[in-house]
XYZ file of C-alpha atoms in Angstrom:
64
model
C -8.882 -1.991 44.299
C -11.966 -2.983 42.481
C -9.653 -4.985 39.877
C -8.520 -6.704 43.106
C -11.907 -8.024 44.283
C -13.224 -8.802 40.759
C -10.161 -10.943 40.196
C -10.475 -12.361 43.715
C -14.298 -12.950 42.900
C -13.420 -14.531 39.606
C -11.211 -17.124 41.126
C -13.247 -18.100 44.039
C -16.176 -18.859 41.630
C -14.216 -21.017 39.504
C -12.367 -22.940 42.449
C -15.987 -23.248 43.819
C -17.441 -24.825 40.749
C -14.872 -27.196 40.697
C -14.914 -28.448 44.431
C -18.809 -28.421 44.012
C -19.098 -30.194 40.800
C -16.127 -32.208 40.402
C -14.468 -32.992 44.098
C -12.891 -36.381 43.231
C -11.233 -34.632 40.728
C -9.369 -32.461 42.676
C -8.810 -35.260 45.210
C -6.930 -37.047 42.041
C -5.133 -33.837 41.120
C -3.896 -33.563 44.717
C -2.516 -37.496 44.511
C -0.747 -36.280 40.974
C 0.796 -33.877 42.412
C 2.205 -35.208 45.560
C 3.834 -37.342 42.737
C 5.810 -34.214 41.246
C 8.971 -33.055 42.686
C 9.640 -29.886 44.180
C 10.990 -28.668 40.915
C 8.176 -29.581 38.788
C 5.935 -28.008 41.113
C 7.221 -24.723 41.218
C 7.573 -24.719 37.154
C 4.256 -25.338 36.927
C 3.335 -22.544 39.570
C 5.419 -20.428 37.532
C 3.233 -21.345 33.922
C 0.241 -20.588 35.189
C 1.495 -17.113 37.048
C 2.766 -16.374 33.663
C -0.352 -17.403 31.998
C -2.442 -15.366 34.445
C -0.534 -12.429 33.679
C -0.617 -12.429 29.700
C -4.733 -13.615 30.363
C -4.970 -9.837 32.460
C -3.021 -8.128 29.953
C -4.692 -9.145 26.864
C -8.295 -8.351 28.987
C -6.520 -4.900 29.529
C -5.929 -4.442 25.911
C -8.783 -5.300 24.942
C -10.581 -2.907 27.501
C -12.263 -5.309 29.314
C-alpha cells in the first residue's frame, strides 16, 4: 500500500508542476490531441503504460 501512495504522490507532484509552471502548455497539448484519432490515442496510452511499467521495474531492481 505504501508503493501505492508514493507512486500516487509522485504523479500528483509532477502533474502539479506542470499545471503550475507551464499551463499553456498543457492547454496546447490538449488542442494536439483532440487532433489524434481514437487509435492514436489509445497507442499512445498504451506507450506510456508500458513505459511506466519497465520505469517501476527497473526502480525495483535496482532496490529503490
Amino acid at each position: 500500500m505504501g508503493f501505492v501512495l508514493l507512486a500516487l504522490g509522485l504523479v500528483l507532484i509532477a502533474e502539479g508542476l506542470v499545471y503550475a509552471l507551464a499551463p499553456s502548455l498543457v492547454e496546447r497539448l490538449l488542442e494536439m490531441l483532440r487532433t489524434l484519432t481514437e487509435e492514436q490515442r489509445r497507442n499512445a496510452g498504451l506507450a506510456a503504460l508500458a513505459l511506466g511499467l519497465i520505469l517501476v521495474w527497473l526502480g525495483f531492481q535496482l532496490g529503490l
